Amino acid sequence: MQKKIIIDTDPAMGTKGGDPEDCFAIMMALNSPELEVVGITTVQGNVPVERGYSNAAYLLNEFNREIPLKAGPSHTFDEERNKERIWLSQREDMEQLTPLLKPEKAKDDAASFIYEKCKQNSGEIELVTIGPLTNIAIALSNYPDLKDHIPKITMMAGAAKTPGNITPSAEFNVWADPEAADVVFTSGIPIVMIPLDVCHQTRMSREELISIGDNPHPFCQFIKEAVDPWINIRTDLISDEGLHLYDSLAMASVISPNLLTYKSAYVRTETAGLLTAGETVCEFNESIMGKILKQKFNAEVALELDVVRFNQLFQERVTGYLRSLKS
Ligand code: RIB
Ligand code: CA
């Protein structure tokens, strides 16, 4: 039986300079017979939300798929936090490759779409979040019974035992909207967390990225242009070459959960820290306080990955597919 999912994402392939990787994860989902993508909701993160919405629309059109597409707001969950993160909704200087569309608030609202769909199909639709958790937090706070209709959230989020990637302590998706993340972690919905600890074991090399452009098919040429900044990444500033497949790994874990090994934890998000906002504090009941208090676990945290099997899946569903496209 196919697994029904809603993907919540900040897709930037189509906005130059934005992380193109969400779109590889969406491609993987669209090419996976194990999944039925019931909807895609876009969130502010890698790019402002209308740009993510436009990039997702372009991708769905290329795949010839009529899947409902919705958008969240141009701000974070918390008003005060929004003052610090306001630049996430701006960045007008980024070059846009896909036609810019404007979602209509009343018709295209992500939070109400998530609620309606999950309620109509109670217990059947899992959420796969590969961006900041703003839309999910808004949906949970606007519709308190939503938590009873969602069986699982798989999220690319946080760092368990490893440093952050946007600050020394925080991973980007959680850092972008820490208050939203904490609403989700404390919602009572079973969570599978795919943190940097395992994401950093994945990599699409510069050579693989470049080779997509060897196919003259227009979609591959579009990808070539979109990933150009990542191919020409400044190795004098950033030591990582190529692309970590964060979001594709989260998607792969939904398709094939046993690619990863998980450990139960009680996870909360730091929202007050001066230097640590967005840190995901994972208590495995291994600290002294954890051993005494025995916190009730709220998440399964992935800590080990079968890299070879993940690469095979990515190759089969994404790069192999792109190579096979005929003009
Ligand atoms: O920290 C990794 C996350 O932020 C991923 O979802 C990726 O899209 C990045 O920008
Ligand atoms: Ca993302």
Coordinates of C-alpha atoms and ligand atoms in Angstrom, one line a residue:
M1 CA 0.0 0.0 0.0
Q2 CA 1.2 3.5 -0.8
K3 CA 2.1 5.8 2.0
K4 CA 0.2 9.1 1.8
I5 CA 2.4 12.1 2.6
I6 CA 2.3 15.9 2.5
I7 CA 5.7 17.5 1.9
D8 CA 6.4 20.8 3.6
T9 CA 9.4 22.4 1.9
D10 CA 11.4 25.5 1.1
P11 CA 12.4 24.6 -2.5
A12 CA 15.0 26.9 -4.0
M13 CA 16.0 25.2 -7.3
G14 CA 14.9 28.0 -9.6
T15 CA 16.3 30.8 -7.4
K16 CA 20.0 31.2 -8.0
G17 CA 22.1 30.9 -4.9
G18 CA 19.4 29.1 -2.9
D19 CA 20.0 25.5 -1.7
P20 CA 18.6 23.4 -4.6
E21 CA 18.4 20.2 -2.6
D22 CA 14.7 20.2 -1.5
C23 CA 13.9 19.7 -5.2
F24 CA 16.0 16.5 -5.4
A25 CA 14.0 15.3 -2.4
I26 CA 10.7 16.1 -4.1
M27 CA 11.9 14.4 -7.3
M28 CA 12.7 11.3 -5.3
A29 CA 9.2 11.4 -3.8
L30 CA 7.5 11.8 -7.2
N31 CA 9.6 8.9 -8.6
S32 CA 8.8 6.6 -5.7
P33 CA 5.9 4.1 -6.1
E34 CA 5.9 3.6 -2.4
L35 CA 4.6 7.2 -1.9
E36 CA 1.4 9.1 -2.7
V37 CA 2.1 12.8 -2.5
V38 CA -1.2 14.3 -1.4
G39 CA 0.0 17.8 -1.3
I40 CA 3.0 20.1 -1.2
T41 CA 3.2 23.1 1.1
T42 CA 5.9 25.7 0.9
V43 CA 7.5 27.6 3.8
Q44 CA 9.9 30.5 4.1
G45 CA 13.4 29.2 4.6
N46 CA 16.0 28.8 1.8
V47 CA 14.1 31.4 -0.1
P48 CA 11.1 33.8 0.5
V49 CA 7.9 31.8 0.4
E50 CA 6.5 33.0 -3.0
R51 CA 9.8 31.9 -4.6
G52 CA 9.6 28.5 -3.0
Y53 CA 6.0 28.2 -4.2
S54 CA 7.0 29.2 -7.7
N55 CA 9.9 26.7 -7.8
A56 CA 7.6 23.9 -6.6
A57 CA 5.0 24.8 -9.2
Y58 CA 7.7 24.7 -11.9
L59 CA 8.8 21.2 -10.8
L60 CA 5.3 19.8 -10.7
N61 CA 4.7 21.1 -14.2
E62 CA 7.9 19.5 -15.4
F63 CA 6.8 16.2 -13.9
N64 CA 3.3 16.7 -15.3
R65 CA 1.7 16.1 -11.9
E66 CA -1.4 17.8 -10.6
I67 CA -0.7 17.8 -6.9
P68 CA -2.2 20.6 -4.7
L69 CA 0.4 23.2 -3.9
K70 CA -0.1 25.7 -1.1
A71 CA 2.0 28.4 0.7
G72 CA 2.6 29.6 4.2
P73 CA 3.2 33.2 5.4
S74 CA 6.1 35.5 4.9
H75 CA 7.1 35.5 8.5
T76 CA 8.1 33.2 11.4
F77 CA 5.7 31.7 13.9
D78 CA 6.6 34.1 16.6
E79 CA 6.3 37.9 16.1
E80 CA 9.4 38.8 18.1
R81 CA 11.5 36.2 16.3
N82 CA 10.4 37.6 13.0
K83 CA 12.2 40.9 13.7
E84 CA 15.5 38.9 13.8
R85 CA 14.6 36.7 10.8
I86 CA 13.0 39.3 8.6
W87 CA 15.7 39.0 6.0
L88 CA 14.5 35.5 5.2
S89 CA 11.4 37.0 3.6
Q90 CA 13.4 39.5 1.6
R91 CA 16.5 38.8 -0.5
E92 CA 15.2 40.5 -3.6
D93 CA 18.6 40.4 -5.1
M94 CA 18.5 36.7 -5.8
E95 CA 18.1 35.9 -9.5
Q96 CA 14.8 34.0 -10.2
L97 CA 14.8 31.4 -13.0
T98 CA 11.3 30.1 -12.7
P99 CA 8.2 32.3 -13.4
L100 CA 7.3 34.1 -10.2
L101 CA 3.7 33.3 -9.0
K102 CA 1.7 34.8 -6.2
P103 CA -0.2 32.4 -4.0
E104 CA -3.6 33.6 -2.9
K105 CA -4.0 33.8 0.9
A106 CA -7.6 32.5 1.0
K107 CA -7.3 29.7 -1.5
D108 CA -3.7 28.6 -1.1
D109 CA -3.2 28.6 2.7
A110 CA -0.8 25.9 3.8
A111 CA -2.0 25.5 7.4
S112 CA -5.7 25.1 6.5
F113 CA -4.8 22.7 3.7
I114 CA -2.8 20.5 6.1
Y115 CA -5.6 20.5 8.6
E116 CA -8.4 19.7 6.1
K117 CA -6.5 16.9 4.3
C118 CA -5.3 15.3 7.5
K119 CA -8.8 15.5 9.1
Q120 CA -10.5 14.0 6.0
N121 CA -7.9 11.2 6.0
S122 CA -7.5 10.9 9.7
G123 CA -4.5 8.7 10.7
E124 CA -3.4 8.1 7.1
I125 CA -1.3 11.1 6.1
E126 CA 2.2 11.5 7.3
L127 CA 4.0 14.8 7.1
V128 CA 7.5 15.0 5.7
T129 CA 9.0 18.4 6.6
I130 CA 12.2 19.5 4.9
G131 CA 12.1 23.2 5.8
P132 CA 11.5 25.3 8.8
L133 CA 8.5 24.2 10.9
T134 CA 6.4 27.4 10.6
N135 CA 3.4 26.0 8.7
I136 CA 3.1 22.9 10.9
A137 CA 3.2 25.0 14.1
I138 CA 0.6 27.4 12.7
A139 CA -1.6 24.5 11.7
L140 CA -1.3 22.9 15.2
S141 CA -2.0 26.1 17.0
N142 CA -5.0 27.1 14.8
Y143 CA -6.5 23.6 14.8
P144 CA -5.8 22.0 18.2
D145 CA -7.4 18.6 17.1
L146 CA -4.9 18.3 14.2
K147 CA -2.5 16.4 16.3
D148 CA -5.0 13.6 16.6
H149 CA -5.1 13.1 12.9
I150 CA -1.4 12.9 12.0
P151 CA 0.3 9.5 12.7
K152 CA 3.9 10.7 12.1
I153 CA 6.1 13.6 11.2
T154 CA 9.4 12.9 9.6
M155 CA 11.6 16.0 9.7
M156 CA 14.9 17.0 8.4
A157 CA 15.8 19.1 11.4
G158 CA 18.3 19.7 14.1
A159 CA 21.6 18.3 15.3
A160 CA 21.8 15.7 18.0
K161 CA 25.4 15.1 18.9
T162 CA 27.1 17.2 16.3
P163 CA 27.6 21.0 15.8
G164 CA 25.1 23.0 13.9
N165 CA 25.5 24.2 10.3
I166 CA 24.1 27.8 10.5
T167 CA 25.5 28.6 13.9
P168 CA 27.8 26.4 16.1
S169 CA 24.8 25.0 17.9
A170 CA 21.8 25.2 15.4
E171 CA 20.8 23.5 12.2
F172 CA 19.2 25.8 9.6
N173 CA 15.6 24.5 9.6
V174 CA 15.2 24.8 13.4
W175 CA 17.2 28.0 13.7
A176 CA 15.0 29.7 11.0
D177 CA 12.0 29.3 13.3
P178 CA 12.9 27.9 16.8
E179 CA 9.5 28.6 18.4
A180 CA 7.7 26.8 15.6
A181 CA 10.0 23.8 16.0
D182 CA 9.3 23.6 19.7
V183 CA 5.5 23.7 19.1
V184 CA 6.0 20.6 16.8
F185 CA 8.3 18.8 19.2
T186 CA 5.9 19.2 22.1
S187 CA 2.7 18.4 20.1
G188 CA 2.5 14.8 21.1
I189 CA 2.7 13.6 17.4
P190 CA 5.3 10.8 16.9
I191 CA 8.4 12.4 15.4
V192 CA 11.2 10.9 13.3
M193 CA 14.1 13.4 13.3
I194 CA 16.8 13.2 10.6
P195 CA 19.5 15.4 12.1
L196 CA 22.8 16.7 10.7
D197 CA 24.6 13.7 12.4
V198 CA 23.4 11.5 9.5
C199 CA 22.8 14.1 6.8
H200 CA 26.5 15.0 6.9
Q201 CA 27.3 11.4 5.8
T202 CA 25.6 12.1 2.5
R203 CA 27.1 14.0 -0.4
M204 CA 26.5 14.7 -4.0
S205 CA 29.8 15.6 -5.4
R206 CA 30.6 18.6 -7.7
E207 CA 31.2 16.0 -10.5
E208 CA 27.8 14.4 -10.1
L209 CA 26.2 17.9 -10.1
I210 CA 28.1 18.9 -13.2
S211 CA 27.2 15.6 -15.0
I212 CA 23.4 16.4 -14.8
G213 CA 24.2 19.2 -17.4
D214 CA 25.6 16.6 -19.8
N215 CA 22.0 15.7 -20.7
P216 CA 20.7 18.3 -23.3
H217 CA 17.1 17.7 -22.0
P218 CA 15.7 21.2 -21.1
F219 CA 14.9 20.2 -17.5
C220 CA 18.5 19.0 -17.0
Q221 CA 19.7 22.3 -18.5
F222 CA 17.5 24.2 -16.1
I223 CA 19.0 22.2 -13.2
K224 CA 22.5 22.9 -14.5
E225 CA 21.8 26.7 -14.4
A226 CA 20.1 26.4 -11.0
V227 CA 22.9 24.5 -9.3
D228 CA 25.6 26.7 -10.8
P229 CA 26.4 28.6 -7.6
W230 CA 26.9 25.3 -5.8
I231 CA 29.2 24.0 -8.5
N232 CA 31.3 27.1 -8.2
I233 CA 31.2 27.2 -4.5
R234 CA 34.1 29.2 -3.0
T235 CA 36.3 26.5 -1.5
D236 CA 38.4 29.3 0.1
L237 CA 35.3 30.2 2.2
I238 CA 33.5 26.9 2.5
S239 CA 35.4 23.7 2.8
D240 CA 32.5 21.4 1.8
E241 CA 32.3 20.9 -1.9
G242 CA 29.1 19.8 -3.6
L243 CA 25.9 19.2 -1.7
H244 CA 24.8 17.4 1.4
L245 CA 21.6 15.5 0.6
Y246 CA 19.8 16.5 3.8
D247 CA 16.2 16.6 2.5
S248 CA 16.6 13.6 0.2
L249 CA 17.8 11.6 3.2
A250 CA 14.6 12.5 5.1
M251 CA 12.6 11.5 2.1
A252 CA 14.6 8.2 1.7
S253 CA 13.9 7.4 5.4
V254 CA 10.1 7.5 4.7
I255 CA 10.5 5.2 1.6
S256 CA 12.9 2.9 3.4
P257 CA 13.0 3.4 7.2
N258 CA 15.6 0.7 7.8
L259 CA 18.3 2.7 5.9
L260 CA 18.8 4.4 9.3
T261 CA 19.2 3.4 12.9
Y262 CA 17.3 5.4 15.5
K263 CA 17.5 6.1 19.2
S264 CA 14.6 7.4 21.3
A265 CA 15.0 10.8 22.8
Y266 CA 13.2 13.7 24.4
V267 CA 13.9 16.6 22.1
R268 CA 13.2 20.3 22.8
T269 CA 14.3 23.4 21.0
E270 CA 16.3 26.2 22.6
T271 CA 14.2 29.4 22.2
A272 CA 15.7 31.6 24.9
G273 CA 19.5 31.2 24.3
L274 CA 21.5 34.2 23.5
L275 CA 24.0 32.2 21.5
T276 CA 22.1 28.9 21.1
A277 CA 18.7 29.8 19.6
G278 CA 17.5 26.9 17.5
E279 CA 19.6 24.3 19.2
T280 CA 17.9 20.9 19.4
V281 CA 18.6 19.5 22.9
C282 CA 18.3 15.7 22.7
E283 CA 18.0 13.9 26.0
F284 CA 18.6 10.2 25.5
N285 CA 18.2 9.8 29.3
E286 CA 22.0 9.5 29.4
S287 CA 22.8 12.7 31.3
I288 CA 22.6 12.7 35.1
M289 CA 19.3 14.6 35.0
G290 CA 18.0 12.4 32.2
K291 CA 18.7 9.3 34.2
I292 CA 17.0 10.7 37.3
L293 CA 14.0 12.3 35.5
K294 CA 13.6 9.7 32.8
Q295 CA 12.0 12.1 30.4
K296 CA 9.2 10.7 28.2
F297 CA 10.6 10.3 24.7
N298 CA 8.9 12.3 21.9
A299 CA 11.2 11.5 18.9
E300 CA 13.1 8.8 17.2
V301 CA 16.4 10.4 16.3
A302 CA 18.5 8.9 13.4
L303 CA 22.1 8.4 14.4
E304 CA 23.5 5.9 11.9
L305 CA 23.1 5.5 8.2
D306 CA 23.7 2.9 5.5
V307 CA 25.3 5.3 3.1
V308 CA 25.8 2.8 0.3
R309 CA 22.1 1.9 0.2
F310 CA 21.1 5.5 0.4
N311 CA 23.3 6.3 -2.5
Q312 CA 21.8 3.5 -4.5
L313 CA 18.3 4.8 -3.8
F314 CA 19.2 8.4 -4.7
Q315 CA 20.9 7.2 -7.9
E316 CA 17.9 5.1 -8.9
R317 CA 15.2 7.7 -8.2
V318 CA 17.0 11.0 -8.9
T319 CA 20.3 11.1 -10.8
G320 CA 19.5 7.9 -12.9
Y321 CA 16.1 9.3 -13.7
L322 CA 17.6 12.7 -14.9
R323 CA 20.2 10.9 -17.0
S324 CA 17.4 8.8 -18.7
L325 CA 15.4 11.9 -19.8
K326 CA 15.2 12.2 -23.6
S327 CA 14.8 15.5 -25.4
Ligands
RIB1 O1 20.2 22.4 7.3 C1 19.8 21.7 6.2 C2 18.4 22.3 5.7 O2 18.6 23.6 5.3 C3 17.9 21.6 4.5 O3 16.5 21.4 4.6 C4 18.4 22.4 3.3 O4 17.3 22.7 2.4 C5 19.0 23.6 4.0 O5 19.0 24.9 3.5
CA2 CA 15.0 22.4 2.9

